Amino acid sequence: MTTSEDLLGRIEQNRSVAAALAWPGDFDIDRRDPVEDLVLPTGMPLRPIAGCGAGGTYFVCGEAGAVERPVLYADSEGQATLIGADLVEAVTLIVVLPTWRDLAKGFPTGELGSDLRADHPGFDADRDRLLQDLELAPISEEEAAARLLAVAARTAPDYVPYVPDADHLPYELLFRDGA
């Protein structure tokens, strides 16, 4: 079984895998500087592990070696969500459903997949190769969306980040009302 630490190490050591995650998944390990220093209400540490082109940051929550280390995504507009129970799940979801953020805007899973394939006919082969390179089990887009929504529902209250000063409110949930 792949651990989060093993997976991150494999991504960091293989530039072609890192590049495949950076596009189309927008999970770029070279963008680890968050727009703001964030904390969680529980005081659990946040470790930035990747970023996206729009200024968002992916964080692994918790201490190294902890049993539970979910992955939090915080965008540059003050919204956040859990996207995986661990890095293995988060990366699997990003590989299978790289346009996952559009689910929060109400786009149906099937539409997102067909739009992606229309622009990039080789997506399925590239996805399958990346899952194999990362030693991740394949799942359907529908299952990826269901897992994402399930973990996103666990974001509040413990994983809603905030900037630790009096001038900022906590981040808003990226996925509200189950969508």
PDB file of N, CA, C and O in Angstrom, residues 97 99-113 115 145 149 175 179:
ATOM      1  N   LEU A  97      -9.989  13.181 -12.275  1.00  0.00           N
ATOM      2  CA  LEU A  97     -10.925  14.285 -12.488  1.00  0.00           C
ATOM      3  C   LEU A  97     -10.179  15.618 -12.333  1.00  0.00           C
ATOM      4  O   LEU A  97     -10.363  16.338 -11.355  1.00  0.00           O
ATOM      5  N   THR A  99     -10.455  18.455 -13.521  1.00  0.00           N
ATOM      6  CA  THR A  99     -11.291  19.664 -13.461  1.00  0.00           C
ATOM      7  C   THR A  99     -12.203  19.631 -12.234  1.00  0.00           C
ATOM      8  O   THR A  99     -13.290  20.208 -12.249  1.00  0.00           O
ATOM      9  N   TRP A 100     -11.744  19.013 -11.155  1.00  0.00           N
ATOM     10  CA  TRP A 100     -12.560  18.797  -9.963  1.00  0.00           C
ATOM     11  C   TRP A 100     -13.136  20.094  -9.402  1.00  0.00           C
ATOM     12  O   TRP A 100     -14.243  20.092  -8.866  1.00  0.00           O
ATOM     13  N   ARG A 101     -12.439  21.208  -9.510  1.00  0.00           N
ATOM     14  CA  ARG A 101     -12.937  22.474  -8.942  1.00  0.00           C
ATOM     15  C   ARG A 101     -14.217  22.933  -9.624  1.00  0.00           C
ATOM     16  O   ARG A 101     -15.034  23.632  -9.028  1.00  0.00           O
ATOM     17  N   ASP A 102     -14.410  22.531 -10.890  1.00  0.00           N
ATOM     18  CA  ASP A 102     -15.629  22.910 -11.599  1.00  0.00           C
ATOM     19  C   ASP A 102     -16.868  22.219 -11.044  1.00  0.00           C
ATOM     20  O   ASP A 102     -17.989  22.671 -11.289  1.00  0.00           O
ATOM     21  N   LEU A 103     -16.699  21.138 -10.296  1.00  0.00           N
ATOM     22  CA  LEU A 103     -17.850  20.519  -9.630  1.00  0.00           C
ATOM     23  C   LEU A 103     -18.489  21.495  -8.644  1.00  0.00           C
ATOM     24  O   LEU A 103     -19.701  21.488  -8.453  1.00  0.00           O
ATOM     25  N   ALA A 104     -17.670  22.331  -8.014  1.00  0.00           N
ATOM     26  CA  ALA A 104     -18.185  23.314  -7.054  1.00  0.00           C
ATOM     27  C   ALA A 104     -19.028  24.382  -7.746  1.00  0.00           C
ATOM     28  O   ALA A 104     -19.825  25.054  -7.103  1.00  0.00           O
ATOM     29  N   LYS A 105     -18.853  24.526  -9.057  1.00  0.00           N
ATOM     30  CA  LYS A 105     -19.618  25.508  -9.826  1.00  0.00           C
ATOM     31  C   LYS A 105     -20.883  24.899 -10.413  1.00  0.00           C
ATOM     32  O   LYS A 105     -21.604  25.555 -11.154  1.00  0.00           O
ATOM     33  N   GLY A 106     -21.131  23.621 -10.100  1.00  0.00           N
ATOM     34  CA  GLY A 106     -22.355  22.973 -10.538  1.00  0.00           C
ATOM     35  C   GLY A 106     -22.270  22.217 -11.845  1.00  0.00           C
ATOM     36  O   GLY A 106     -23.275  21.716 -12.336  1.00  0.00           O
ATOM     37  N   PHE A 107     -21.075  22.107 -12.446  1.00  0.00           N
ATOM     38  CA  PHE A 107     -20.948  21.353 -13.689  1.00  0.00           C
ATOM     39  C   PHE A 107     -21.059  19.859 -13.400  1.00  0.00           C
ATOM     40  O   PHE A 107     -20.431  19.361 -12.472  1.00  0.00           O
ATOM     41  N   PRO A 108     -21.834  19.117 -14.186  1.00  0.00           N
ATOM     42  CA  PRO A 108     -21.944  17.669 -13.981  1.00  0.00           C
ATOM     43  C   PRO A 108     -20.643  16.951 -14.356  1.00  0.00           C
ATOM     44  O   PRO A 108     -19.934  17.362 -15.274  1.00  0.00           O
ATOM     45  N   THR A 109     -20.364  15.866 -13.658  1.00  0.00           N
ATOM     46  CA  THR A 109     -19.140  15.100 -13.880  1.00  0.00           C
ATOM     47  C   THR A 109     -18.987  14.686 -15.340  1.00  0.00           C
ATOM     48  O   THR A 109     -17.923  14.848 -15.934  1.00  0.00           O
ATOM     49  N   GLY A 110     -20.028  14.140 -15.929  1.00  0.00           N
ATOM     50  CA  GLY A 110     -19.959  13.683 -17.316  1.00  0.00           C
ATOM     51  C   GLY A 110     -19.624  14.791 -18.290  1.00  0.00           C
ATOM     52  O   GLY A 110     -18.878  14.598 -19.252  1.00  0.00           O
ATOM     53  N   GLU A 111     -20.161  15.966 -18.049  1.00  0.00           N
ATOM     54  CA  GLU A 111     -19.879  17.111 -18.923  1.00  0.00           C
ATOM     55  C   GLU A 111     -18.419  17.525 -18.818  1.00  0.00           C
ATOM     56  O   GLU A 111     -17.781  17.836 -19.827  1.00  0.00           O
ATOM     57  N   LEU A 112     -17.885  17.504 -17.604  1.00  0.00           N
ATOM     58  CA  LEU A 112     -16.480  17.874 -17.413  1.00  0.00           C
ATOM     59  C   LEU A 112     -15.565  16.917 -18.168  1.00  0.00           C
ATOM     60  O   LEU A 112     -14.624  17.343 -18.838  1.00  0.00           O
ATOM     61  N   GLY A 113     -15.859  15.617 -18.072  1.00  0.00           N
ATOM     62  CA  GLY A 113     -15.042  14.621 -18.750  1.00  0.00           C
ATOM     63  C   GLY A 113     -15.119  14.735 -20.260  1.00  0.00           C
ATOM     64  O   GLY A 113     -14.106  14.641 -20.960  1.00  0.00           O
ATOM     65  N   ASP A 115     -15.909  17.414 -22.056  1.00  0.00           N
ATOM     66  CA  ASP A 115     -15.237  18.646 -22.481  1.00  0.00           C
ATOM     67  C   ASP A 115     -13.714  18.455 -22.513  1.00  0.00           C
ATOM     68  O   ASP A 115     -13.042  18.904 -23.441  1.00  0.00           O
ATOM     69  N   ALA A 145     -15.731  11.829  -8.221  1.00  0.00           N
ATOM     70  CA  ALA A 145     -16.584  12.949  -7.804  1.00  0.00           C
ATOM     71  C   ALA A 145     -17.289  12.638  -6.494  1.00  0.00           C
ATOM     72  O   ALA A 145     -17.362  13.494  -5.603  1.00  0.00           O
ATOM     73  N   LEU A 149     -16.761  14.778  -3.027  1.00  0.00           N
ATOM     74  CA  LEU A 149     -17.865  15.419  -2.297  1.00  0.00           C
ATOM     75  C   LEU A 149     -17.976  14.882  -0.874  1.00  0.00           C
ATOM     76  O   LEU A 149     -18.284  15.641   0.049  1.00  0.00           O
ATOM     77  N   PHE A 175     -17.041  23.841  -1.516  1.00  0.00           N
ATOM     78  CA  PHE A 175     -18.232  23.054  -1.810  1.00  0.00           C
ATOM     79  C   PHE A 175     -19.268  23.320  -0.732  1.00  0.00           C
ATOM     80  O   PHE A 175     -19.077  22.972   0.416  1.00  0.00           O
ATOM     81  N   ALA A 179     -22.636  20.480  -3.139  1.00  0.00           N
ATOM     82  CA  ALA A 179     -22.264  20.628  -4.554  1.00  0.00           C
ATOM     83  C   ALA A 179     -20.987  21.403  -4.691  1.00  0.00           C
ATOM     84  O   ALA A 179     -20.446  21.901  -3.779  1.00  0.00           O
TER      85      ALA A 179
END
